[in-house]
mmCIF file of C-alpha atoms in Angstrom:
data_model
loop_
_atom_site.group_PDB
_atom_site.id
_atom_site.type_symbol
_atom_site.label_atom_id
_atom_site.label_comp_id
_atom_site.label_asym_id
_atom_site.label_seq_id
_atom_site.Cartn_x
_atom_site.Cartn_y
_atom_site.Cartn_z
ATOM 1 C CA MET A 18 -2.908 -7.599 -17.747
ATOM 2 C CA THR A 19 -0.617 -7.033 -14.809
ATOM 3 C CA LEU A 20 -1.980 -7.838 -11.387
ATOM 4 C CA PHE A 21 -0.877 -6.274 -8.136
ATOM 5 C CA PHE A 22 -0.961 -8.828 -5.412
ATOM 6 C CA LEU A 23 0.037 -10.090 -2.045
ATOM 7 C CA THR A 24 1.692 -13.413 -2.718
ATOM 8 C CA VAL A 25 1.326 -16.212 -0.238
ATOM 9 C CA VAL A 26 4.292 -18.468 0.214
ATOM 10 C CA PHE A 27 3.719 -21.712 2.066
ATOM 11 C CA LEU A 28 6.883 -22.797 3.821
ATOM 12 C CA ALA A 29 7.692 -25.972 5.692
ATOM 13 C CA LEU A 30 7.556 -24.246 9.049
ATOM 14 C CA PRO A 31 6.070 -25.794 12.200
ATOM 15 C CA ALA A 32 2.308 -25.485 11.802
ATOM 16 C CA CYS A 33 2.902 -22.181 10.121
ATOM 17 C CA GLN A 34 1.726 -20.587 6.909
ATOM 18 C CA ALA A 35 3.745 -17.719 5.490
ATOM 19 C CA THR A 36 2.227 -15.103 3.260
ATOM 20 C CA SER A 37 4.107 -12.691 1.069
ATOM 21 C CA ILE A 38 2.901 -9.596 -0.741
ATOM 22 C CA GLY A 39 4.807 -8.380 -3.816
ATOM 23 C CA ALA A 40 7.333 -5.626 -4.227
ATOM 24 C CA SER A 41 7.304 -1.866 -4.426
ATOM 25 C CA ARG A 42 9.838 0.548 -5.749
ATOM 26 C CA ARG A 43 12.841 2.601 -5.348
ATOM 27 C CA GLY A 44 15.540 3.705 -3.012
ATOM 28 C CA GLY A 45 18.880 4.514 -4.528
ATOM 29 C CA ALA A 46 19.672 8.060 -5.515
ATOM 30 C CA PHE A 47 16.197 9.451 -4.863
ATOM 31 C CA SER A 48 15.824 8.018 -1.385
ATOM 32 C CA ARG A 49 18.769 8.981 0.730
ATOM 33 C CA ARG A 50 18.578 9.117 4.427
ATOM 34 C CA ILE A 51 16.945 12.455 5.220
ATOM 35 C CA SER A 52 17.364 13.006 8.934
ATOM 36 C CA LYS A 53 18.331 16.601 8.223
ATOM 37 C CA HIS A 54 15.046 17.037 6.351
ATOM 38 C CA ALA A 55 12.933 15.313 8.980
ATOM 39 C CA ARG A 56 9.999 17.277 10.262
ATOM 40 C CA GLU A 57 9.107 17.678 13.883
ATOM 41 C CA GLU A 58 6.024 15.613 13.178
ATOM 42 C CA ASN A 59 5.173 13.232 10.368
ATOM 43 C CA PRO A 60 2.089 14.066 8.263
ATOM 44 C CA LYS A 61 -1.193 12.388 9.137
ATOM 45 C CA TYR A 62 -4.021 11.563 6.757
ATOM 46 C CA VAL A 63 -7.555 10.460 7.612
ATOM 47 C CA MET A 64 -9.350 7.805 5.590
ATOM 48 C CA LYS A 65 -13.067 8.522 5.976
ATOM 49 C CA THR A 66 -14.727 5.178 5.345
ATOM 50 C CA SER A 67 -18.273 3.843 5.456
ATOM 51 C CA GLN A 68 -17.238 2.024 8.662
ATOM 52 C CA GLY A 69 -15.585 5.002 10.364
ATOM 53 C CA ASP A 70 -12.363 7.005 10.265
ATOM 54 C CA ILE A 71 -8.843 5.586 10.088
ATOM 55 C CA THR A 72 -5.932 7.949 10.769
ATOM 56 C CA LEU A 73 -2.577 7.175 9.178
ATOM 57 C CA GLU A 74 0.799 8.536 10.187
ATOM 58 C CA LEU A 75 3.099 8.617 7.170
ATOM 59 C CA TYR A 76 6.805 7.984 7.733
ATOM 60 C CA ALA A 77 8.031 10.993 5.782
ATOM 61 C CA ASP A 78 11.170 11.062 7.904
ATOM 62 C CA LYS A 79 12.182 7.552 6.847
ATOM 63 C CA MET A 80 10.372 6.808 3.559
ATOM 64 C CA PRO A 81 10.023 10.206 1.833
ATOM 65 C CA TYR A 82 9.736 8.972 -1.746
ATOM 66 C CA THR A 83 6.970 6.432 -1.113
ATOM 67 C CA VAL A 84 5.148 8.820 1.230
ATOM 68 C CA SER A 85 5.355 11.583 -1.383
ATOM 69 C CA ASN A 86 3.680 9.316 -3.948
ATOM 70 C CA PHE A 87 0.839 8.624 -1.498
ATOM 71 C CA ILE A 88 0.432 12.300 -0.576
ATOM 72 C CA GLY A 89 0.359 13.291 -4.227
ATOM 73 C CA LEU A 90 -2.429 10.821 -4.971
ATOM 74 C CA ALA A 91 -4.401 11.688 -1.831
ATOM 75 C CA ASN A 92 -4.202 15.445 -2.423
ATOM 76 C CA GLU A 93 -5.444 15.001 -5.992
ATOM 77 C CA GLY A 94 -8.485 13.070 -4.774
ATOM 78 C CA PHE A 95 -7.312 9.852 -6.439
ATOM 79 C CA TYR A 96 -8.465 7.688 -3.527
ATOM 80 C CA ASN A 97 -11.853 9.328 -3.003
ATOM 81 C CA GLY A 98 -14.757 6.947 -3.578
ATOM 82 C CA LEU A 99 -12.659 3.778 -3.909
ATOM 83 C CA ARG A 100 -13.427 0.576 -2.010
ATOM 84 C CA PHE A 101 -11.338 -1.945 -0.113
ATOM 85 C CA HIS A 102 -11.194 -4.699 -2.722
ATOM 86 C CA ARG A 103 -9.457 -7.467 -0.791
ATOM 87 C CA VAL A 104 -9.663 -8.199 2.932
ATOM 88 C CA ILE A 105 -8.240 -11.402 4.388
ATOM 89 C CA PRO A 106 -8.734 -11.883 8.152
ATOM 90 C CA ASN A 107 -5.568 -12.349 10.173
ATOM 91 C CA PHE A 108 -3.575 -10.989 7.239
ATOM 92 C CA MET A 109 -4.375 -7.603 5.685
ATOM 93 C CA LEU A 110 -6.814 -5.060 4.188
ATOM 94 C CA GLN A 111 -5.981 -3.942 0.631
ATOM 95 C CA PHE A 112 -7.038 -0.664 -0.924
ATOM 96 C CA GLY A 113 -6.194 1.820 -3.659
ATOM 97 C CA ASP A 114 -7.451 0.331 -6.922
ATOM 98 C CA PRO A 115 -9.341 2.897 -9.056
ATOM 99 C CA HIS A 116 -11.197 0.069 -10.800
ATOM 100 C CA THR A 117 -13.310 -0.365 -7.671
ATOM 101 C CA LYS A 118 -14.918 2.908 -8.723
ATOM 102 C CA ASP A 119 -14.546 3.300 -12.492
ATOM 103 C CA ASN A 120 -15.076 -0.363 -13.488
ATOM 104 C CA LEU A 121 -12.540 0.034 -16.310
ATOM 105 C CA GLY A 122 -10.831 -3.235 -15.482
ATOM 106 C CA PRO A 123 -10.750 -6.168 -13.067
ATOM 107 C CA GLU A 124 -10.505 -5.124 -9.439
ATOM 108 C CA GLY A 125 -6.955 -5.384 -8.207
ATOM 109 C CA THR A 126 -5.355 -4.392 -11.525
ATOM 110 C CA GLY A 127 -5.629 -0.599 -11.476
ATOM 111 C CA GLY A 128 -3.253 2.182 -10.580
ATOM 112 C CA PRO A 129 -2.037 5.676 -11.545
ATOM 113 C CA ARG A 130 -1.587 6.744 -15.139
ATOM 114 C CA GLY A 131 1.937 6.382 -16.466
ATOM 115 C CA GLY A 132 4.153 9.442 -16.618
ATOM 116 C CA THR A 133 2.208 11.419 -14.021
ATOM 117 C CA THR A 134 4.151 13.336 -11.403
ATOM 118 C CA PHE A 135 4.345 14.178 -7.709
ATOM 119 C CA VAL A 136 6.609 16.343 -5.573
ATOM 120 C CA ASN A 137 9.190 14.655 -3.357
ATOM 121 C CA ILE A 138 8.612 16.273 0.033
ATOM 122 C CA ALA A 139 12.238 15.695 1.065
ATOM 123 C CA THR A 140 14.074 16.972 -2.005
ATOM 124 C CA LYS A 141 11.303 19.256 -3.366
ATOM 125 C CA LYS A 142 11.995 17.770 -6.786
ATOM 126 C CA VAL A 143 9.284 16.604 -9.171
ATOM 127 C CA GLU A 144 9.246 12.817 -9.498
ATOM 128 C CA THR A 145 7.771 11.082 -12.547
ATOM 129 C CA ARG A 146 5.987 7.752 -12.302
ATOM 130 C CA LEU A 147 7.088 4.978 -14.633
ATOM 131 C CA PRO A 148 5.305 4.385 -17.956
ATOM 132 C CA ASP A 149 2.958 1.880 -16.301
ATOM 133 C CA GLY A 150 2.155 4.265 -13.428
ATOM 134 C CA SER A 151 4.363 2.497 -10.896
ATOM 135 C CA ILE A 152 7.087 3.985 -8.716
ATOM 136 C CA ASN A 153 10.523 2.718 -7.778
ATOM 137 C CA ASP A 154 10.998 0.544 -4.711
ATOM 138 C CA GLU A 155 12.287 2.499 -1.747
ATOM 139 C CA PHE A 156 14.572 -0.078 -0.171
ATOM 140 C CA LEU A 157 16.970 1.727 2.134
ATOM 141 C CA PRO A 158 19.779 -0.224 3.841
ATOM 142 C CA ASP A 159 19.548 1.858 7.014
ATOM 143 C CA VAL A 160 15.732 1.837 7.276
ATOM 144 C CA LYS A 161 14.166 -1.459 8.297
ATOM 145 C CA LEU A 162 10.472 -1.053 9.094
ATOM 146 C CA SER A 163 8.728 -4.371 9.624
ATOM 147 C CA ASN A 164 5.185 -5.241 8.484
ATOM 148 C CA GLU A 165 3.844 -5.137 12.024
ATOM 149 C CA LYS A 166 0.159 -5.060 12.927
ATOM 150 C CA TYR A 167 -1.541 -1.821 11.814
ATOM 151 C CA THR A 168 1.370 -0.698 9.626
ATOM 152 C CA ILE A 169 0.727 0.192 5.975
ATOM 153 C CA ALA A 170 2.860 -1.072 3.096
ATOM 154 C CA MET A 171 2.948 -1.015 -0.690
ATOM 155 C CA ALA A 172 1.237 -3.728 -2.719
ATOM 156 C CA ASN A 173 2.718 -4.744 -6.058
ATOM 157 C CA THR A 174 2.765 -7.337 -8.809
ATOM 158 C CA GLY A 175 5.598 -9.345 -7.322
ATOM 159 C CA ARG A 176 8.085 -7.745 -9.687
ATOM 160 C CA PRO A 177 10.564 -5.024 -8.710
ATOM 161 C CA ASN A 178 9.358 -1.443 -9.059
ATOM 162 C CA SER A 179 5.709 -2.337 -9.602
ATOM 163 C CA GLY A 180 3.938 -0.532 -6.751
ATOM 164 C CA GLY A 181 1.612 2.322 -7.675
ATOM 165 C CA SER A 182 -1.456 3.411 -5.735
ATOM 166 C CA GLN A 183 -2.433 0.203 -3.951
ATOM 167 C CA PHE A 184 -1.377 -0.435 -0.386
ATOM 168 C CA PHE A 185 -2.473 -2.614 2.499
ATOM 169 C CA ILE A 186 -2.973 -2.427 6.250
ATOM 170 C CA ASN A 187 -1.408 -5.340 8.111
ATOM 171 C CA THR A 188 -3.756 -6.931 10.643
ATOM 172 C CA LYS A 189 -1.016 -9.124 12.113
ATOM 173 C CA HIS A 190 2.769 -9.011 12.153
ATOM 174 C CA ASN A 191 3.689 -10.286 8.685
ATOM 175 C CA ALA A 192 7.470 -10.199 9.072
ATOM 176 C CA TYR A 193 8.045 -12.429 6.026
ATOM 177 C CA LEU A 194 6.722 -9.595 3.828
ATOM 178 C CA ASP A 195 9.652 -7.355 4.760
ATOM 179 C CA TYR A 196 12.066 -6.663 1.906
ATOM 180 C CA PHE A 197 14.976 -7.255 4.298
ATOM 181 C CA ASN A 198 13.576 -10.604 5.456
ATOM 182 C CA LYS A 199 14.978 -13.293 3.173
ATOM 183 C CA GLN A 200 12.576 -15.957 4.432
ATOM 184 C CA THR A 201 10.548 -15.388 1.243
ATOM 185 C CA SER A 202 10.902 -13.378 -1.948
ATOM 186 C CA SER A 203 8.259 -10.840 -0.896
ATOM 187 C CA ASN A 204 9.229 -7.176 -0.855
ATOM 188 C CA HIS A 205 6.695 -4.800 0.703
ATOM 189 C CA PRO A 206 8.149 -1.597 2.150
ATOM 190 C CA VAL A 207 6.297 -0.123 5.115
ATOM 191 C CA PHE A 208 5.682 3.619 4.871
ATOM 192 C CA GLY A 209 3.290 4.407 7.722
ATOM 193 C CA LYS A 210 0.970 3.095 10.392
ATOM 194 C CA VAL A 211 -2.567 3.440 11.730
ATOM 195 C CA VAL A 212 -2.507 5.716 14.778
ATOM 196 C CA ALA A 213 -6.267 6.051 15.313
ATOM 197 C CA GLY A 214 -9.256 3.997 14.226
ATOM 198 C CA MET A 215 -7.763 0.596 14.956
ATOM 199 C CA ASP A 216 -11.275 -0.492 15.913
ATOM 200 C CA VAL A 217 -12.427 0.455 12.422
ATOM 201 C CA VAL A 218 -9.629 -1.648 10.918
ATOM 202 C CA ASP A 219 -10.731 -4.546 13.117
ATOM 203 C CA THR A 220 -14.352 -4.115 11.999
ATOM 204 C CA ILE A 221 -13.418 -4.109 8.316
ATOM 205 C CA GLU A 222 -11.214 -7.153 8.826
ATOM 206 C CA LYS A 223 -14.231 -9.095 10.114
ATOM 207 C CA LEU A 224 -16.039 -8.386 6.835
ATOM 208 C CA GLY A 225 -13.359 -10.182 4.836
ATOM 209 C CA SER A 226 -12.884 -13.820 3.904
ATOM 210 C CA ALA A 227 -10.215 -16.345 2.996
ATOM 211 C CA THR A 228 -10.604 -15.374 -0.665
ATOM 212 C CA GLY A 229 -10.474 -11.662 0.098
ATOM 213 C CA ALA A 230 -14.108 -11.006 -0.853
ATOM 214 C CA LEU A 231 -16.020 -8.744 1.535
ATOM 215 C CA SER A 232 -19.468 -9.572 2.888
ATOM 216 C CA THR A 233 -20.273 -5.844 2.936
ATOM 217 C CA PRO A 234 -18.638 -3.242 0.646
ATOM 218 C CA VAL A 235 -16.462 -0.688 2.427
ATOM 219 C CA THR A 236 -16.064 2.639 0.634
ATOM 220 C CA VAL A 237 -13.443 5.277 1.382
ATOM 221 C CA TYR A 238 -15.170 8.606 0.856
ATOM 222 C CA SER A 239 -11.998 10.646 1.113
ATOM 223 C CA VAL A 240 -8.370 10.587 2.208
ATOM 224 C CA LEU A 241 -7.564 13.992 3.673
ATOM 225 C CA THR A 242 -4.827 15.684 5.631
ATOM 226 C CA SER A 243 -5.653 15.416 9.302
ATOM 227 C CA GLY A 244 -7.834 18.388 10.228
ATOM 228 C CA ALA A 245 -9.144 18.975 6.694
ATOM 229 C CA SER A 246 -12.910 19.154 6.422
ATOM 230 C CA THR A 247 -13.484 19.110 2.675
ATOM 231 C CA VAL A 248 -12.627 16.753 -0.148
ATOM 232 C CA PRO A 249 -9.795 18.087 -2.385
ATOM 233 C CA ALA A 250 -11.268 19.809 -5.421
ATOM 234 C CA ALA A 251 -8.493 18.854 -7.815
ATOM 235 C CA GLU A 252 -9.272 16.012 -10.176
ATOM 236 C CA SER A 253 -6.512 13.447 -10.099
ATOM 237 C CA GLN A 254 -4.072 13.715 -12.994
ATOM 238 C CA ALA A 255 -2.772 10.299 -12.010
ATOM 239 C CA LYS A 256 -5.734 8.113 -12.838
ATOM 240 C CA VAL A 257 -5.964 5.577 -14.302
ATOM 241 C CA ASP A 258 -3.801 2.782 -15.674
ATOM 242 C CA THR A 259 -5.103 -0.760 -15.943
ATOM 243 C CA ASN A 260 -1.631 -2.219 -15.557
ATOM 244 C CA THR A 261 -1.071 -1.825 -11.846
ATOM 245 C CA ASN A 262 -1.544 -3.047 -8.255
ATOM 246 C CA SER A 263 -3.718 -6.112 -8.236
ATOM 247 C CA ILE A 264 -4.076 -9.021 -5.890
ATOM 248 C CA LEU A 265 -5.242 -12.404 -7.051
ATOM 249 C CA PRO A 266 -7.404 -14.836 -5.054
ATOM 250 C CA ALA A 267 -5.692 -16.747 -2.276
ATOM 251 C CA GLN A 268 -4.981 -20.429 -2.739
ATOM 252 C CA PRO A 269 -6.121 -22.986 -0.133
ATOM 253 C CA PRO A 270 -3.700 -23.165 2.824
ATOM 254 C CA HIS A 271 -2.651 -26.716 1.980
ATOM 255 C CA VAL A 272 -1.524 -25.887 -1.550
ATOM 256 C CA SER A 273 2.271 -25.654 -1.660
ATOM 257 C CA THR A 274 3.111 -23.914 -4.897
ATOM 258 C CA GLY A 275 6.166 -21.992 -3.758
ATOM 259 C CA ARG A 276 4.643 -18.638 -4.479
ATOM 260 C CA THR A 277 0.897 -18.314 -4.590
ATOM 261 C CA VAL A 278 -0.803 -15.091 -5.529
ATOM 262 C CA ILE A 279 -3.350 -13.908 -2.995
#
C-alpha cells in the first residue's frame, strides 16, 4: 500500500521544527513556460464545504499541467462528497482522498485510477495519468512558487512523480516544502492559492490536531468553477486507485528520525 503524505523533517535549527510534505510530478517537455498561452485571468474554483466556501485561484499561467489535472478531476465530480482527512494546526489542511467517501481503503491512500486522462489547458493535448493514477512532477526552473500561507500544493508519497488527487492548503509559510528549497528533501509544487474564504480555512484548521485527526468531520460537497450553481453531472472516470496520496500520522516533535511521515 502506497501512502501519500506530508513528511516532517526535524532539523537542528534554533528552536525550530521543519516539516516536509512529499513530492508531486512533472515538468520537462509537457510543462514549458507558457506566457504566450497565459489567460487574462486564472481560473477560480469554489470548494463548498460544511464549514463554508473556499475559493481557489489556480495558477494556470505558471503551472498548467498540475492545474489541468486538478480541473479535470473537479469537472468530473471526483472531489464531490470527500472529506478533509488530515488537518494539523499551524501546518496544513489535506484533502482529495476518495477513500474518505468510498471506504475502499485506508484514508490517505487513495487517488485517481491509473491510465485516466485529462486535457492540458495550455497545449490542448490529452495527458494520461501514470499506471498508479499519479501525474508527473511539474518542477519548472523558471517558476518558483513558495508554500506560503493559504497557497495550495500537491501531496505525494515522498517519491518522485507520486502526486495524484490529494493536495493541501498551507496554514503557515512552509518554505522547506518547496522543491527548490534544499533545506529538506520535500518536493511539493504550489499550483494555486485561496483568494476567498480564508476565515473558513482558519475555522477548519482549529478542528485539527497534532495527529491530523479532526474533532468534527468537514465534508466538501462540491468543487465547482466560480459562478457555477450545480454539481457537475459527469461521473468521474478517474476514481479510484488505492495506491495514491496518503499522509501518515505525525511523529512527536522531539523525535528526530530524519524524515518522519505526517
